[in-house]
Short mmCIF file of C-alpha atoms and ligand atoms in Angstrom, two decimals:
data_model
loop_
_atom_site.label_atom_id
_atom_site.label_comp_id
_atom_site.label_asym_id
_atom_site.label_seq_id
_atom_site.Cartn_x
_atom_site.Cartn_y
_atom_site.Cartn_z
CA MET D 1 65.40 89.32 115.41
CA SER D 2 67.72 90.19 118.23
CA SER D 3 66.83 89.05 121.71
CA LEU D 4 67.19 92.65 122.90
CA SER D 5 64.28 93.93 120.88
CA GLN D 6 61.95 91.28 122.30
CA ASN D 7 62.31 92.78 125.74
CA PRO D 8 59.51 95.34 126.28
CA GLN D 9 61.73 97.28 128.67
CA ARG D 10 64.21 98.01 125.96
CA PRO D 11 63.89 100.91 123.55
CA GLU D 12 62.85 99.80 120.09
CA MET D 13 65.71 98.75 117.85
CA PRO D 14 65.96 99.89 114.28
CA SER D 15 65.29 96.96 111.99
CA SER D 16 68.65 95.93 110.68
CA ARG D 17 70.18 92.57 110.16
CA ARG D 18 73.53 93.95 111.16
CA GLY D 19 74.86 93.10 114.55
CA SER D 20 75.50 96.61 115.79
CA GLY D 21 74.05 100.06 115.95
CA SER D 22 72.99 102.68 118.42
CA VAL D 23 69.76 104.02 119.86
CA VAL D 24 68.98 107.20 121.69
CA LEU D 25 67.50 106.52 125.12
CA PRO D 26 64.66 108.68 126.52
CA SER D 27 67.30 110.20 128.83
CA GLY D 28 69.10 111.53 125.74
CA GLN D 29 72.03 109.15 126.19
CA THR D 30 73.16 107.05 123.25
CA LEU D 31 73.35 103.32 123.75
CA ALA D 32 75.56 101.30 121.45
CA TYR D 33 74.40 97.74 121.06
CA HIS D 34 76.11 94.70 119.69
CA THR D 35 73.83 91.76 119.19
CA ARG D 36 73.71 88.40 117.58
CA THR D 37 71.35 88.37 114.64
CA GLN D 38 70.15 84.83 115.35
CA ASP D 39 69.72 82.92 118.51
CA GLU D 40 69.82 79.39 117.19
CA GLU D 41 72.65 77.27 118.47
CA ASP D 42 73.25 75.75 115.10
CA LEU D 43 74.18 78.77 113.06
CA PRO D 44 72.75 78.81 109.56
CA HIS D 45 75.57 79.41 107.10
CA ALA D 46 75.54 80.36 103.49
CA ASN D 47 76.08 77.22 101.45
CA LYS D 48 78.30 76.63 98.49
CA LYS D 49 75.56 77.18 95.96
CA THR D 50 74.43 80.57 97.27
CA MET D 51 78.02 81.79 97.48
CA ALA D 52 78.64 80.71 93.90
CA ASP D 53 75.52 82.63 92.78
CA HIS D 54 76.74 85.74 94.54
CA LEU D 55 80.18 85.38 93.09
CA ARG D 56 78.74 85.37 89.58
CA LYS D 57 77.14 88.74 90.23
CA TYR D 58 80.36 90.30 91.54
CA ASP D 59 82.34 88.72 88.77
CA SER D 60 80.34 90.61 86.16
CA LEU D 61 80.56 93.85 88.18
CA PHE D 62 84.33 93.77 88.65
CA THR D 63 85.50 92.22 85.38
CA LEU D 64 86.87 94.45 82.64
CA THR D 65 86.67 93.17 79.07
CA PRO D 66 89.54 93.89 76.64
CA GLN D 67 87.17 96.03 74.61
CA ARG D 68 86.27 98.16 77.61
CA MET D 69 89.95 98.48 78.45
CA ARG D 70 90.77 99.77 74.99
CA MET D 71 88.06 102.41 75.31
CA ILE D 72 89.57 103.53 78.60
CA VAL D 73 93.04 103.67 77.03
CA GLU D 74 91.78 105.97 74.30
CA ALA D 75 90.11 108.39 76.69
CA PHE D 76 93.17 108.25 78.92
CA ARG D 77 95.50 109.17 76.09
CA ASP D 78 93.33 112.18 75.14
CA THR D 79 93.43 113.30 78.76
CA LEU D 80 97.22 113.05 78.91
CA GLU D 81 97.56 115.11 75.74
CA THR D 82 95.18 117.83 76.90
CA GLY D 83 97.08 118.03 80.17
CA LEU D 84 100.29 118.78 78.28
CA GLN D 85 98.66 121.48 76.19
CA LYS D 86 96.71 123.40 78.80
CA LYS D 87 97.41 124.43 82.36
CA GLY D 88 95.00 123.64 85.20
CA GLN D 89 93.59 120.35 83.85
CA ILE D 90 92.14 117.67 86.12
CA VAL D 91 95.02 115.36 85.19
CA PRO D 92 97.63 118.10 85.50
CA MET D 93 100.62 116.49 83.67
CA ILE D 94 103.07 118.41 85.83
CA PRO D 95 106.40 119.52 84.33
CA THR D 96 109.02 118.53 86.90
CA PHE D 97 112.12 120.44 85.71
CA VAL D 98 114.05 117.19 85.71
CA PHE D 99 115.70 117.47 82.31
CA GLY D 100 116.46 114.12 80.74
CA TRP D 101 118.03 110.98 82.14
CA PRO D 102 120.84 110.63 84.67
CA THR D 103 124.21 109.63 83.25
CA GLY D 104 124.78 107.04 85.98
CA GLU D 105 127.89 108.99 86.93
CA GLU D 106 126.20 111.29 89.44
CA LYS D 107 128.20 111.14 92.67
CA GLY D 108 128.26 112.48 96.23
CA ASP D 109 126.40 112.49 99.55
CA PHE D 110 122.80 113.64 99.58
CA LEU D 111 120.00 113.74 102.09
CA ALA D 112 116.49 112.76 101.12
CA VAL D 113 113.23 113.31 102.96
CA ASP D 114 110.22 111.34 101.75
CA LEU D 115 106.80 112.35 103.02
CA GLY D 116 104.69 109.47 101.73
CA GLY D 117 101.11 108.42 102.36
CA THR D 118 101.93 106.25 105.38
CA ASN D 119 105.49 106.97 106.52
CA LEU D 120 108.06 109.70 106.76
CA ARG D 121 111.49 108.49 105.73
CA VAL D 122 114.82 110.28 105.95
CA CYS D 123 117.86 108.91 104.15
CA LEU D 124 121.47 109.63 103.57
CA VAL D 125 122.36 108.48 100.07
CA THR D 126 125.90 108.15 98.78
CA LEU D 127 125.93 107.97 94.99
CA GLN D 128 129.04 106.15 93.87
CA GLY D 129 128.65 106.37 90.09
CA GLU D 130 128.21 103.44 87.66
CA GLY D 131 124.64 103.13 88.88
CA LYS D 132 125.77 102.23 92.41
CA PHE D 133 124.77 103.74 95.73
CA GLU D 134 124.72 103.26 99.50
CA LEU D 135 121.83 104.20 101.74
CA THR D 136 121.25 104.75 105.47
CA GLN D 137 117.69 105.52 106.55
CA SER D 138 115.21 106.02 109.38
CA LYS D 139 111.44 105.60 109.09
CA TYR D 140 108.69 107.21 111.16
CA ARG D 141 105.04 106.22 110.99
CA LEU D 142 102.65 109.14 110.43
CA THR D 143 99.59 109.23 112.66
CA GLU D 144 96.12 109.95 111.30
CA GLU D 145 96.09 113.15 113.43
CA GLN D 146 99.29 114.41 111.82
CA LYS D 147 97.68 114.10 108.41
CA GLN D 148 94.93 116.50 109.48
CA GLU D 149 96.74 119.03 111.68
CA GLU D 150 98.15 122.40 110.56
CA GLY D 151 100.35 122.02 107.48
CA GLN D 152 103.26 123.92 109.00
CA LYS D 153 103.28 121.46 111.93
CA LEU D 154 103.67 118.58 109.50
CA PHE D 155 106.71 120.21 107.87
CA ASP D 156 108.11 121.07 111.32
CA PHE D 157 107.87 117.38 112.17
CA CYS D 158 109.77 116.48 108.97
CA ALA D 159 112.49 119.03 109.78
CA GLU D 160 112.77 117.82 113.37
CA CYS D 161 113.17 114.18 112.26
CA LEU D 162 115.74 115.20 109.64
CA GLY D 163 117.64 117.26 112.23
CA ASN D 164 117.80 114.28 114.59
CA PHE D 165 118.88 112.00 111.76
CA VAL D 166 121.71 114.37 110.79
CA LYS D 167 122.88 114.55 114.43
CA SER D 168 122.95 110.79 114.80
CA ASN D 169 124.84 110.38 111.53
CA ILE D 170 127.69 112.86 112.04
CA VAL D 171 131.23 111.55 111.95
CA SER D 172 131.71 111.92 115.73
CA ALA D 173 128.63 109.73 116.24
CA GLY D 174 130.10 107.09 113.95
CA GLY D 175 128.28 108.29 110.81
CA LYS D 176 129.35 109.84 107.53
CA ILE D 177 128.14 113.42 107.77
CA GLU D 178 130.90 115.97 108.41
CA GLU D 179 129.98 118.49 111.08
CA GLY D 180 129.46 122.04 109.83
CA LYS D 181 129.02 120.88 106.23
CA ASN D 182 125.89 121.90 104.37
CA ILE D 183 124.34 118.95 102.58
CA PRO D 184 122.14 119.06 99.46
CA LEU D 185 118.63 117.76 100.10
CA GLY D 186 115.99 116.27 97.85
CA PHE D 187 112.45 116.47 99.22
CA THR D 188 110.06 113.83 97.96
CA PHE D 189 106.57 115.16 98.49
CA SER D 190 104.16 112.73 96.87
CA TYR D 191 101.11 114.90 96.29
CA PRO D 192 100.21 116.97 93.23
CA CYS D 193 102.22 120.20 93.25
CA SER D 194 102.40 122.61 90.36
CA GLN D 195 106.01 123.67 89.92
CA GLU D 196 107.52 126.82 88.43
CA ARG D 197 111.02 125.67 89.29
CA ILE D 198 112.49 122.48 90.65
CA ASP D 199 112.79 123.81 94.20
CA HIS D 200 109.24 125.13 94.35
CA GLY D 201 105.81 123.48 94.36
CA GLU D 202 102.33 124.72 95.09
CA LEU D 203 100.12 121.97 96.49
CA ILE D 204 97.17 121.64 94.11
CA ARG D 205 95.20 119.35 96.42
CA TRP D 206 95.84 116.81 99.11
CA THR D 207 95.30 113.17 98.13
CA LYS D 208 95.47 109.79 99.96
CA GLY D 209 93.39 110.98 102.94
CA PHE D 210 95.59 113.91 103.95
CA GLY D 211 93.76 117.09 104.84
CA ALA D 212 96.20 119.36 106.72
CA PRO D 213 94.75 122.89 106.58
CA ASN D 214 96.64 125.90 105.21
CA THR D 215 98.69 123.85 102.79
CA GLU D 216 96.65 123.60 99.58
CA GLY D 217 97.58 126.55 97.38
CA HIS D 218 100.82 127.12 99.34
CA ASP D 219 104.43 126.55 98.26
CA VAL D 220 105.33 123.46 100.27
CA ALA D 221 109.05 123.86 99.54
CA ALA D 222 108.93 127.29 101.21
CA MET D 223 107.02 125.83 104.18
CA PHE D 224 109.62 123.09 104.56
CA ARG D 225 112.49 125.61 104.26
CA GLU D 226 110.94 127.65 107.06
CA ALA D 227 110.90 124.53 109.24
CA LEU D 228 114.51 123.69 108.34
CA VAL D 229 115.57 127.15 109.50
CA LYS D 230 113.55 126.78 112.70
CA TYR D 231 115.27 123.49 113.56
CA GLU D 232 118.66 124.70 112.29
CA VAL D 233 119.14 121.74 109.98
CA PRO D 234 122.34 122.21 107.90
CA VAL D 235 120.89 121.42 104.45
CA THR D 236 119.99 123.15 101.18
CA LEU D 237 116.75 122.07 99.57
CA GLU D 238 117.79 121.54 95.94
CA ALA D 239 114.77 119.76 94.54
CA LEU D 240 111.14 119.06 95.34
CA ILE D 241 110.14 115.84 93.65
CA ASN D 242 107.26 113.43 93.34
CA ASP D 243 107.81 109.73 94.21
CA THR D 244 107.01 108.71 90.63
CA THR D 245 109.64 111.07 89.20
CA GLY D 246 112.17 109.77 91.72
CA THR D 247 111.27 106.20 90.76
CA LEU D 248 111.63 107.00 87.06
CA ILE D 249 115.12 108.43 87.55
CA ALA D 250 116.32 105.82 90.07
CA SER D 251 115.09 102.97 87.87
CA HIS D 252 116.83 104.40 84.84
CA TYR D 253 120.02 104.85 86.90
CA VAL D 254 120.17 101.09 87.47
CA ASN D 255 118.26 99.91 84.36
CA PRO D 256 118.57 102.28 81.37
CA SER D 257 115.73 100.63 79.42
CA THR D 258 113.26 102.21 81.88
CA LYS D 259 110.98 104.75 80.25
CA ILE D 260 107.97 104.91 82.58
CA ALA D 261 107.57 104.67 86.37
CA VAL D 262 104.42 103.75 88.26
CA ILE D 263 103.67 103.75 91.99
CA PHE D 264 101.11 101.25 93.26
CA GLY D 265 101.00 102.08 96.94
CA THR D 266 98.67 104.05 99.19
CA GLY D 267 98.18 106.12 96.02
CA CYS D 268 98.63 105.35 92.34
CA ASN D 269 100.46 107.56 89.86
CA ALA D 270 102.94 107.54 86.96
CA ALA D 271 105.78 109.59 85.49
CA TYR D 272 107.57 109.36 82.15
CA MET D 273 110.07 111.32 80.08
CA GLU D 274 108.49 113.67 77.53
CA LYS D 275 109.98 115.57 74.60
CA LEU D 276 110.27 119.23 75.48
CA PRO D 277 108.33 120.60 72.44
CA ALA D 278 105.38 118.32 73.31
CA ILE D 279 104.90 120.16 76.61
CA GLU D 280 103.06 122.99 74.93
CA LYS D 281 101.99 124.76 78.11
CA LEU D 282 105.58 125.24 79.27
CA GLY D 283 106.67 128.90 79.27
CA ASN D 284 110.08 130.35 78.52
CA LEU D 285 112.77 128.49 80.44
CA GLY D 286 115.59 130.96 79.85
CA GLU D 287 119.11 130.17 78.66
CA GLY D 288 119.96 126.59 77.88
CA SER D 289 118.95 123.63 75.80
CA ALA D 290 117.54 120.21 76.58
CA ASP D 291 115.53 117.61 74.72
CA GLU D 292 113.37 116.15 77.41
CA MET D 293 111.71 116.67 80.76
CA ALA D 294 110.09 114.22 83.15
CA ILE D 295 106.33 114.63 83.55
CA ASN D 296 104.51 113.72 86.75
CA CYS D 297 101.11 112.73 85.32
CA GLU D 298 99.09 112.64 88.57
CA TRP D 299 96.96 110.13 86.73
CA GLY D 300 95.11 109.17 89.92
CA ALA D 301 92.83 112.09 89.04
CA PHE D 302 91.75 110.56 85.72
CA ASP D 303 87.95 110.75 85.24
CA SER D 304 87.48 112.75 88.47
CA PHE D 305 84.22 114.66 88.89
CA GLU D 306 82.78 113.65 85.50
CA HIS D 307 82.95 109.88 85.94
CA GLU D 308 82.53 109.27 82.24
CA HIS D 309 85.02 106.54 81.53
CA LEU D 310 85.68 104.30 84.51
CA PRO D 311 83.46 101.38 85.49
CA ARG D 312 82.48 102.40 89.02
CA THR D 313 80.39 100.00 91.08
CA LYS D 314 78.14 101.14 93.90
CA TYR D 315 80.91 100.20 96.34
CA ASP D 316 83.31 102.55 94.55
CA ILE D 317 80.73 105.29 94.74
CA ILE D 318 80.37 104.77 98.50
CA VAL D 319 84.16 104.86 98.93
CA ASP D 320 84.23 108.09 96.97
CA GLU D 321 81.31 109.81 98.64
CA THR D 322 82.45 108.98 102.16
CA SER D 323 86.05 110.06 101.49
CA ASN D 324 87.41 113.43 102.57
CA LYS D 325 87.58 114.40 98.89
CA PRO D 326 84.40 113.25 97.12
CA GLY D 327 84.61 113.32 93.34
CA GLU D 328 88.42 113.46 93.29
CA GLN D 329 91.11 110.88 92.46
CA SER D 330 88.60 108.61 90.71
CA PHE D 331 91.18 106.36 89.05
CA GLU D 332 93.25 106.06 92.22
CA LYS D 333 90.18 105.10 94.26
CA LEU D 334 89.68 102.01 92.10
CA ILE D 335 93.30 100.93 92.29
CA SER D 336 95.37 101.98 95.23
CA GLY D 337 96.10 100.23 98.49
CA ARG D 338 94.27 102.85 100.49
CA TYR D 339 90.94 101.76 99.03
CA LEU D 340 90.95 98.10 97.89
CA GLY D 341 90.35 96.63 101.35
CA GLU D 342 87.49 99.04 101.88
CA ILE D 343 85.86 98.08 98.57
CA LEU D 344 85.93 94.41 99.60
CA ARG D 345 84.63 95.25 103.08
CA LEU D 346 81.66 97.10 101.58
CA VAL D 347 80.72 94.02 99.54
CA ILE D 348 80.91 91.91 102.71
CA CYS D 349 78.72 94.41 104.58
CA GLU D 350 76.16 94.29 101.81
CA LEU D 351 75.96 90.51 102.15
CA ILE D 352 75.63 90.85 105.92
CA ASP D 353 72.74 93.26 105.36
CA GLU D 354 71.13 90.85 102.94
CA GLY D 355 71.35 88.10 105.56
CA VAL D 356 73.75 85.98 103.53
CA LEU D 357 76.91 86.08 105.64
CA PHE D 358 77.69 85.53 109.31
CA LEU D 359 74.12 84.85 110.39
CA GLY D 360 73.84 84.76 114.15
CA GLN D 361 77.24 86.29 114.66
CA ASN D 362 78.26 89.61 116.04
CA THR D 363 79.53 91.58 113.04
CA TYR D 364 80.27 94.97 114.54
CA LYS D 365 84.03 94.66 114.19
CA ILE D 366 83.89 94.37 110.42
CA GLU D 367 81.36 97.17 110.12
CA ILE D 368 83.90 99.88 110.90
CA PRO D 369 85.05 101.76 107.78
CA TYR D 370 88.59 101.00 106.65
CA VAL D 371 89.20 98.17 109.16
CA PHE D 372 89.75 95.72 106.35
CA ASP D 373 93.35 96.31 105.42
CA THR D 374 94.34 95.85 101.78
CA ALA D 375 97.11 93.56 103.05
CA PHE D 376 94.31 91.09 103.96
CA LEU D 377 93.41 90.82 100.27
CA SER D 378 96.86 89.64 99.37
CA LEU D 379 96.99 87.30 102.35
CA MET D 380 93.63 85.79 101.39
CA GLU D 381 94.59 85.36 97.79
CA SER D 382 97.84 83.68 98.62
CA ASP D 383 96.38 81.25 101.18
CA PRO D 384 97.74 77.92 99.89
CA THR D 385 95.77 75.57 102.18
CA ASP D 386 92.69 73.60 101.11
CA GLU D 387 90.86 74.66 104.24
CA LEU D 388 91.94 78.28 103.70
CA LEU D 389 93.42 78.52 107.16
CA MET D 390 94.86 81.98 106.63
CA ILE D 391 91.37 83.30 105.92
CA ILE D 392 90.04 81.56 109.04
CA GLY D 393 92.80 83.37 110.96
CA ILE D 394 92.02 86.80 109.54
CA PHE D 395 88.31 86.58 110.26
CA THR D 396 88.57 85.07 113.73
CA HIS D 397 91.51 87.10 114.91
CA PHE D 398 90.62 90.54 113.60
CA PHE D 399 86.84 90.38 113.39
CA ALA D 400 85.81 87.59 115.79
CA LEU D 401 83.88 85.91 112.99
CA GLU D 402 83.56 82.25 112.14
CA THR D 403 83.51 81.32 108.48
CA THR D 404 82.51 78.26 106.49
CA LEU D 405 84.70 76.88 103.75
CA ALA D 406 82.19 78.10 101.14
CA GLU D 407 82.43 81.62 102.54
CA ARG D 408 86.19 81.53 102.61
CA GLN D 409 86.35 80.37 99.01
CA PHE D 410 84.05 83.23 98.14
CA PHE D 411 86.26 85.77 99.96
CA LYS D 412 89.33 84.49 98.18
CA ALA D 413 87.60 84.78 94.80
CA LEU D 414 86.28 88.24 95.67
CA ALA D 415 89.75 89.46 96.66
CA LYS D 416 90.96 88.21 93.31
CA LEU D 417 88.26 90.15 91.46
CA VAL D 418 89.04 93.42 93.24
CA GLY D 419 92.81 93.00 92.88
CA ARG D 420 92.54 91.95 89.26
CA ARG D 421 90.41 94.94 88.32
CA ALA D 422 92.99 97.25 89.91
CA ALA D 423 95.81 95.64 87.92
CA ARG D 424 93.90 95.78 84.64
CA LEU D 425 92.96 99.42 85.11
CA SER D 426 96.62 100.17 85.82
CA ALA D 427 97.48 98.44 82.54
CA CYS D 428 95.13 100.91 80.81
CA GLY D 429 97.11 103.86 82.20
CA ILE D 430 100.44 102.35 81.18
CA ALA D 431 99.05 101.54 77.73
CA ALA D 432 97.94 105.16 77.28
CA ILE D 433 101.51 106.40 77.86
CA VAL D 434 102.95 103.64 75.65
CA ASN D 435 100.54 104.60 72.85
CA LYS D 436 101.23 108.27 73.20
CA MET D 437 105.00 107.83 73.14
CA GLY D 438 105.02 105.07 70.49
CA TYR D 439 106.88 102.56 72.67
CA LEU D 440 104.95 99.46 71.65
CA GLU D 441 107.18 98.22 68.83
CA GLU D 442 110.55 98.81 70.47
CA GLY D 443 109.17 97.88 73.90
CA CYS D 444 110.05 99.44 77.23
CA SER D 445 110.63 98.76 80.89
CA VAL D 446 108.28 100.20 83.48
CA GLY D 447 109.83 100.74 86.92
CA ALA D 448 107.17 99.96 89.51
CA ASP D 449 107.09 100.34 93.26
CA GLY D 450 104.66 100.48 96.17
CA SER D 451 103.16 97.96 98.58
CA LEU D 452 100.56 96.70 96.13
CA TYR D 453 103.12 95.95 93.45
CA ASN D 454 105.65 94.48 95.86
CA LYS D 455 103.41 92.49 98.16
CA TYR D 456 100.27 91.56 96.25
CA PRO D 457 100.83 88.14 94.70
CA GLY D 458 100.20 88.11 90.99
CA PHE D 459 99.65 91.85 90.70
CA ALA D 460 102.48 92.31 88.19
CA ASP D 461 101.35 89.27 86.16
CA ARG D 462 97.87 90.69 85.94
CA VAL D 463 99.17 94.05 84.74
CA HIS D 464 101.10 92.15 82.04
CA GLU D 465 98.01 90.11 81.11
CA GLY D 466 96.07 93.35 80.85
CA LEU D 467 98.67 94.79 78.47
CA VAL D 468 98.35 91.73 76.24
CA ASP D 469 94.55 92.07 76.30
CA ILE D 470 94.92 95.67 75.15
CA PHE D 471 97.70 95.30 72.59
CA GLY D 472 97.71 91.63 71.62
CA VAL D 473 101.04 89.77 71.75
CA LYS D 474 102.99 92.99 71.30
CA GLY D 475 101.82 93.89 74.78
CA LYS D 476 104.56 91.51 75.93
CA ASN D 477 107.09 94.15 74.88
CA ILE D 478 106.04 96.25 77.86
CA VAL D 479 107.44 94.80 81.06
CA THR D 480 107.20 96.10 84.59
CA HIS D 481 110.02 95.48 87.05
CA HIS D 482 110.54 96.30 90.66
CA ALA D 483 112.13 99.74 90.94
CA GLU D 484 114.84 100.47 93.45
CA ASP D 485 113.86 103.09 96.00
CA GLY D 486 112.77 106.08 93.96
CA SER D 487 111.94 108.48 96.71
CA GLY D 488 115.29 108.07 98.48
CA VAL D 489 117.87 107.25 95.81
CA GLY D 490 115.86 108.93 93.04
CA SER D 491 115.60 112.18 94.94
CA ALA D 492 119.37 112.12 95.62
CA ILE D 493 120.13 111.57 91.93
CA ILE D 494 117.77 114.40 90.99
CA ALA D 495 119.44 116.71 93.53
CA ALA D 496 122.80 115.79 91.96
CA MET D 497 121.51 116.26 88.38
CA THR D 498 120.07 119.65 89.32
CA LYS D 499 123.31 120.80 90.88
CA ASN D 500 125.28 119.65 87.81
CA ARG D 501 122.81 121.35 85.46
CA LYS D 502 122.92 124.67 87.27
CA ASP D 503 126.71 124.53 87.60
CA ALA D 504 126.80 124.08 83.83
CA GLY D 505 124.65 127.21 83.41
CA ILE D 506 121.63 125.39 81.92
CA PHE D 507 118.23 126.88 82.79
CA VAL D 508 119.66 128.24 86.02
CA ASN D 509 116.43 129.95 87.07
CA VAL D 510 114.27 126.86 87.04
C1 GLC H 1 98.89 110.11 94.95
C2 GLC H 1 99.61 111.44 94.84
C3 GLC H 1 100.78 111.34 93.88
C4 GLC H 1 101.66 110.17 94.25
C5 GLC H 1 100.85 108.90 94.36
C6 GLC H 1 101.68 107.69 94.79
O1 GLC H 1 98.30 109.82 93.74
O2 GLC H 1 98.72 112.44 94.42
O3 GLC H 1 101.52 112.54 93.89
O4 GLC H 1 102.66 110.03 93.28
O5 GLC H 1 99.80 109.07 95.28
O6 GLC H 1 102.29 107.91 96.01
#
């Protein structure tokens, strides 16, 4: 019991083992309290044996068997096919109007704006042909407020940053952009947008924690154009693209064996190149001919609302129900960087509640939702020291908590379980596309990007292991590789491809 509640003068405390909470005083004021849960000097710590017992429980909750994975792959493939046949499906399988692969000979100067889940990036890309390019860029961090304020304000901010970037990169300022010249622009907007043409896109729904009002259901390309006019930015928006589509095209530009692209970042999604006749829902495209079109799957929405196929634990359900979009993006919520740290934090909080962890310590810092960054998972997993000094550092520095070696070993193992599940589920999505397209025998390269893929040690290996669990040794034919900058370079290549296509009179109205 806390020492506070033993004092008769104090209002009664709710019975919780946690170290923090609040009570309403008779005056109506709210008092936040942070207490130690034990008063003993010698803090009782969970021992090795109890931590091992707990680990066994979480191991069975977070481990996916090959058989379960194959079941998921099957359901996933059905979902992808339905999405191509019918409009308005939960996994929307969005036609992107990017027709086929780049030749590698696309050339010229292009601007790219990338509104991602965490940053806004503006780039000037010079495509030099032969798969080569040069890039100059500026990055701006998006604040949590910006993600929730009026949609038009968000696009105004993008236009303002782009305008400043253009000014600081004109020839007279030592840059490459000629004054008075109108530059083609590719806009990477990495949220599900249904497109009627390549320079149009109606936002189906916000994902990754964004919630800016008056944007869902609106044409975001038109909103951005309005902002570009307002800030007098000398550009022409040629193409609205998704980061996965950009990654697919940029990866193929430098590595032509690429057939699929996956983003493992704040969100998780994939794109691939589909045969035109297989996209049954596609209407009349007008004059022209082409064999293929890139599809932005928006696979993060797999199993949303119905929750029939994915193995959700109670922690996943809490993440979902407390998110700004309950029920949605079910697959993404088990995989992407926005959520993994939170899943692990919820397990830790459960063990605090059960009186297993951090007895006698003040735990309020770790009780705040989303404080446990996914980057901590990779740091914990890659701690090479016997004493797990990195983990000591994370817990003392960020959460003012002391840990025993047994606890630290447990955290490291738990991080591994959560990260491994994410990688194996991702393998299921990749396998569904591979199955659908018949790529297993000939094999294919999967261009992958995003913080999780790039910074989480062993993530790629675990995806590969997962593919072998699903397909047997043939799974080795499917190999992921780090993709070069899809949302910058990819969007420039797509802007160039679009310009070339329209100049050649192919499907000029889309
Ligand atoms: C979310 C978005 C999707 C994007 C992905 C990766 O899933 O809905 O459009 O590709 O995150 O950034």
